């Protein structure tokens, strides 16, 4: 609360005293002089007070005191109200911003759901296409075995036909096996000597050519002896098929003939005269002989490129053309 200003004279007496400041009050003499008039209550009541102008210092002081005295209650209330309104506005703005963010997030979620739905539809469409194609492939795969079997049958038939044609080209050929071999031998002369021994007359014009076929082979012996070279077979092509048939018949009649008296180096050994077969027929003949040995079939031979088997004398000869024929006619076997 503001205090009013106090004007003091030179005699340290208060003019227009309302309050005395402590500094002036302590300088006032207290002599209790008699000339000091005493104002009674009636005089004081009758004495008119001087009017106070609006611009006087006392009025300004009073107004300032009153305004200062009224400020704490009203101003504080207005300030608190304003602060509360500001806080409410801030909260409203924040809530509005949150709502805007939620609206944006909701829109993004909706767009994301639309994209996911489109992707799901596309994936479902592709899966349906893949399933349809897989079903078609499975149906084709189910039909493949019959087609494959037919194709395999055609291939096997073609192989047999080609093998038969190759065998026909060897109709005039003979193979003489287990015959001694020397460095300076003449295969044509050796064939003529063997034919003479078997009772077949051949001259140079009847022999188209004769030669050793295959590579040299080492025959395994005991560890104490050196390895022995196994002789290669002699392949002979005659000019006519009847000569070949006569040569084979004479060899079968004189089965067990040896190289003795043939003028060949080395000890005498038994030699064998057979038809020349293709590689396929050679393998088939080997398997037929192996199966016959297992099941006790006594006769396996070849005639004009065909493989024939017979279980015992008096039985009908059966022709072997494929591996399946061996299993069907002779029986199962393990190679």
XYZ file of C-alpha atoms in Angstrom:
335
model
C 0.000 0.000 0.000
C 1.523 3.368 -1.062
C 2.100 6.072 1.459
C 1.202 9.749 0.721
C 3.922 12.309 0.413
C 4.333 14.685 3.351
C 5.568 18.277 2.908
C 7.521 19.763 5.785
C 8.429 23.486 6.308
C 11.666 24.897 7.489
C 10.472 25.013 11.054
C 9.891 21.358 10.974
C 6.143 21.848 11.246
C 3.742 19.876 9.238
C 1.640 21.702 6.624
C -1.669 20.097 5.738
C -0.736 17.284 7.962
C -2.271 13.958 7.249
C 0.619 11.799 8.209
C 4.038 12.632 9.489
C 6.956 10.770 8.266
C 9.240 9.352 10.928
C 12.094 11.646 9.981
C 9.985 14.778 10.487
C 8.199 13.488 13.499
C 11.386 13.058 15.435
C 12.331 16.714 14.805
C 9.105 18.158 16.171
C 9.632 19.799 19.564
C 7.418 18.714 22.342
C 7.536 21.795 24.690
C 3.859 21.877 25.499
C 3.694 25.599 24.781
C 0.503 27.283 25.803
C 0.077 29.267 22.653
C -0.541 26.095 20.759
C -4.249 26.161 20.103
C -6.358 23.216 20.962
C -9.040 22.265 18.539
C -12.075 20.855 20.033
C -14.374 18.482 18.457
C -17.077 21.084 17.724
C -14.729 23.429 15.983
C -13.327 20.624 14.067
C -16.780 19.664 12.994
C -17.708 23.252 12.016
C -14.517 23.970 10.174
C -15.110 23.537 6.473
C -12.661 21.391 4.660
C -10.889 22.751 1.673
C -12.012 21.192 -1.555
C -9.593 18.766 -3.095
C -9.019 19.133 -6.764
C -8.860 16.216 -9.046
C -5.314 16.971 -9.947
C -4.005 17.480 -6.479
C -1.244 15.252 -5.157
C -3.470 14.044 -2.351
C -6.177 12.888 -4.761
C -3.607 11.133 -6.913
C -2.217 9.484 -3.834
C -5.650 8.333 -2.703
C -6.599 7.017 -6.092
C -3.323 5.204 -6.441
C -3.802 3.703 -2.993
C -7.314 2.555 -3.814
C -6.281 1.131 -7.146
C -3.371 -0.561 -5.519
C -5.608 -1.961 -2.848
C -8.129 -3.345 -5.353
C -5.584 -4.925 -7.751
C -4.713 -8.228 -6.097
C -8.241 -9.688 -6.114
C -9.595 -8.581 -9.548
C -6.378 -8.733 -11.557
C -5.484 -12.121 -10.181
C -8.886 -13.491 -11.138
C -8.602 -12.093 -14.671
C -5.088 -13.477 -15.045
C -6.126 -16.920 -13.820
C -9.160 -16.887 -16.140
C -6.961 -15.939 -19.083
C -4.448 -18.640 -18.199
C -7.239 -21.229 -17.972
C -8.629 -20.150 -21.328
C -5.170 -20.390 -22.897
C -4.712 -23.892 -21.516
C -8.108 -24.941 -22.802
C -7.274 -23.543 -26.236
C -3.946 -25.387 -26.224
C -5.666 -28.626 -25.271
C -8.276 -28.068 -27.977
C -5.563 -27.438 -30.571
C -3.690 -30.568 -29.486
C -6.862 -32.650 -29.638
C -7.612 -31.256 -33.077
C -4.096 -32.126 -34.256
C -4.459 -35.667 -32.849
C -7.795 -36.033 -34.605
C -6.234 -34.908 -37.875
C -3.422 -37.428 -37.457
C -5.938 -40.167 -36.695
C -7.938 -39.252 -39.790
C -4.755 -39.409 -41.908
C -3.778 -42.734 -40.334
C -7.257 -44.116 -40.963
C -7.009 -43.062 -44.603
C -3.608 -44.721 -44.936
C -4.970 -47.919 -43.359
C -7.874 -47.915 -45.808
C -5.512 -47.475 -48.755
C -3.271 -50.238 -47.393
C -6.252 -52.556 -47.091
C -7.212 -51.797 -50.673
C -3.660 -52.587 -51.862
C -3.589 -55.795 -49.838
C -6.931 -56.844 -51.288
C -5.728 -56.176 -54.826
C -2.525 -58.128 -54.163
C -4.525 -60.982 -52.644
C -6.825 -61.068 -55.672
C -3.832 -61.094 -58.015
C -2.163 -63.902 -56.043
C -5.380 -65.909 -56.013
C -5.690 -65.465 -59.756
C -2.145 -66.611 -60.349
C -2.614 -69.575 -58.018
C -5.719 -70.586 -59.936
C -3.757 -70.386 -63.183
C -0.902 -72.445 -61.741
C -3.300 -75.064 -60.409
C -4.983 -75.310 -63.794
C -1.631 -75.732 -65.558
C -0.516 -78.283 -62.957
C -3.700 -80.236 -63.499
C -3.055 -80.279 -67.238
C 0.516 -81.481 -66.643
C -0.693 -84.219 -64.313
C -3.174 -85.365 -66.908
C -0.439 -85.421 -69.519
C 1.835 -87.304 -67.147
C -0.899 -89.867 -66.615
C -1.054 -90.362 -70.373
C 2.743 -90.563 -70.796
C 3.255 -94.234 -69.790
C 1.063 -95.577 -72.587
C 2.696 -93.305 -75.144
C 6.143 -94.045 -73.754
C 5.493 -97.768 -73.903
C 4.371 -97.487 -77.508
C 7.423 -95.418 -78.391
C 9.735 -97.803 -76.597
C 8.162 -100.685 -78.482
C 8.737 -98.908 -81.790
C 12.351 -98.169 -80.838
C 12.975 -101.788 -79.891
C 11.431 -102.943 -83.139
C 13.661 -100.607 -85.130
C 16.707 -101.810 -83.222
C 15.844 -105.415 -84.032
C 15.365 -104.613 -87.695
C 18.696 -102.821 -87.887
C 20.372 -105.700 -86.081
C 18.890 -108.191 -88.516
C 20.099 -106.146 -91.484
C 23.570 -105.964 -90.010
C 23.480 -109.690 -89.465
C 22.458 -110.246 -93.076
C 25.557 -108.361 -94.180
C 27.602 -110.959 -92.275
C 25.938 -113.922 -93.959
C 29.210 -115.034 -95.626
C 31.462 -114.448 -92.575
C 33.144 -116.954 -90.282
C 35.100 -116.574 -87.042
C 37.895 -119.006 -86.103
C 38.857 -118.656 -82.431
C 41.673 -119.975 -80.211
C 44.111 -120.364 -83.089
C 47.823 -119.722 -82.468
C 49.069 -116.372 -83.649
C 52.510 -115.560 -85.021
C 54.126 -112.397 -86.297
C 54.771 -113.554 -89.905
C 51.588 -115.534 -90.497
C 49.337 -115.244 -93.549
C 45.666 -115.432 -92.412
C 44.448 -116.490 -95.888
C 46.942 -119.393 -95.994
C 45.946 -120.425 -92.438
C 42.249 -120.497 -93.439
C 43.011 -122.657 -96.506
C 44.975 -125.154 -94.352
C 42.106 -125.376 -91.815
C 39.543 -125.862 -94.631
C 41.645 -128.677 -96.088
C 41.830 -130.357 -92.678
C 38.045 -130.081 -92.305
C 37.478 -131.510 -95.812
C 36.473 -128.318 -97.616
C 38.273 -127.271 -100.776
C 38.940 -123.541 -100.993
C 41.134 -121.547 -103.338
C 42.184 -117.920 -103.232
C 39.125 -116.771 -105.203
C 36.757 -118.203 -102.581
C 38.248 -116.098 -99.786
C 37.326 -112.423 -99.971
C 39.598 -111.541 -97.065
C 40.819 -112.947 -93.762
C 42.341 -111.045 -90.824
C 42.802 -111.034 -87.084
C 40.210 -108.882 -85.309
C 40.328 -107.153 -81.947
C 43.261 -106.165 -79.765
C 45.886 -108.372 -78.223
C 44.890 -109.806 -74.827
C 47.081 -111.082 -72.023
C 45.956 -114.326 -70.479
C 46.516 -114.450 -66.719
C 48.568 -117.399 -65.496
C 50.065 -118.494 -62.206
C 52.461 -116.113 -60.460
C 55.418 -118.381 -61.224
C 54.854 -118.168 -64.971
C 54.981 -115.202 -67.291
C 51.801 -113.761 -68.808
C 50.665 -115.462 -71.980
C 49.223 -113.598 -74.945
C 45.761 -114.870 -75.836
C 45.428 -115.228 -79.620
C 43.011 -113.038 -81.468
C 40.198 -114.517 -83.531
C 40.453 -114.805 -87.326
C 37.551 -113.303 -89.266
C 36.986 -114.782 -92.731
C 34.621 -113.571 -95.447
C 33.927 -116.113 -98.191
C 32.688 -115.392 -101.663
C 29.496 -117.470 -101.378
C 27.147 -118.416 -98.570
C 27.109 -122.100 -99.562
C 30.862 -122.253 -98.962
C 30.377 -120.778 -95.497
C 27.613 -123.270 -94.689
C 29.770 -126.172 -95.878
C 32.690 -124.909 -93.768
C 30.441 -124.711 -90.655
C 28.903 -128.138 -91.239
C 32.359 -129.759 -91.593
C 33.537 -128.027 -88.395
C 30.498 -129.321 -86.475
C 31.099 -132.854 -87.795
C 34.746 -132.709 -86.756
C 34.078 -131.070 -83.422
C 37.165 -131.183 -81.236
C 39.697 -130.642 -84.085
C 43.043 -129.168 -83.000
C 45.799 -127.124 -84.621
C 48.041 -130.183 -84.911
C 49.602 -130.678 -88.378
C 48.702 -127.109 -89.356
C 52.287 -125.907 -89.137
C 51.451 -123.262 -86.515
C 53.914 -122.387 -83.724
C 53.311 -123.539 -80.215
C 51.570 -126.580 -78.820
C 48.462 -127.977 -80.473
C 45.193 -126.576 -79.186
C 41.538 -126.925 -80.006
C 40.040 -124.279 -82.252
C 36.410 -123.255 -82.821
C 34.581 -122.256 -85.997
C 31.397 -120.172 -85.578
C 29.231 -117.751 -87.438
C 30.102 -114.112 -87.149
C 27.500 -112.264 -85.068
C 26.779 -108.620 -84.451
C 27.638 -107.185 -81.037
C 23.991 -107.317 -79.959
C 23.675 -110.937 -80.998
C 26.969 -111.818 -79.327
C 25.738 -110.385 -76.015
C 22.374 -112.088 -76.410
C 24.078 -115.427 -77.190
C 26.264 -115.081 -74.086
C 23.230 -114.410 -71.875
C 21.325 -117.317 -73.416
C 24.177 -119.709 -72.669
C 24.414 -118.401 -69.088
C 20.655 -118.886 -68.545
C 20.781 -122.346 -70.116
C 23.589 -123.349 -67.785
C 21.573 -122.208 -64.759
C 18.333 -123.961 -65.766
C 19.899 -127.082 -67.302
C 19.134 -126.472 -70.968
C 21.521 -128.616 -72.984
C 21.577 -127.028 -76.446
C 22.285 -123.412 -77.434
C 23.553 -122.665 -80.947
C 23.312 -120.234 -83.861
C 22.153 -120.782 -87.432
C 22.290 -118.088 -90.108
C 22.522 -115.392 -87.490
C 19.651 -116.702 -85.360
C 20.055 -117.909 -81.768
C 18.308 -121.211 -81.068
C 17.848 -123.213 -77.865
C 16.549 -126.702 -76.999
C 16.100 -128.202 -73.593
C 16.678 -131.854 -74.499
C 16.842 -134.029 -77.607
C 13.546 -134.328 -79.410
C 12.246 -130.954 -78.156
C 11.362 -128.183 -80.531
C 14.028 -125.570 -81.126
C 13.073 -122.091 -79.817
C 14.440 -118.855 -81.203
C 15.843 -116.159 -78.916
C 15.465 -112.635 -80.251
C 15.461 -110.473 -77.104
C 16.390 -110.626 -73.430
C 12.700 -110.997 -72.615
C 12.648 -114.131 -74.787
C 15.382 -115.638 -72.609
C 13.329 -115.024 -69.469
C 10.118 -116.292 -71.050
C 11.602 -119.428 -72.668
C 14.483 -120.490 -70.435
C 13.711 -118.703 -67.175
C 14.870 -115.918 -64.889
C 18.586 -115.470 -64.416
C 21.116 -113.027 -63.046
C 23.787 -111.746 -65.355
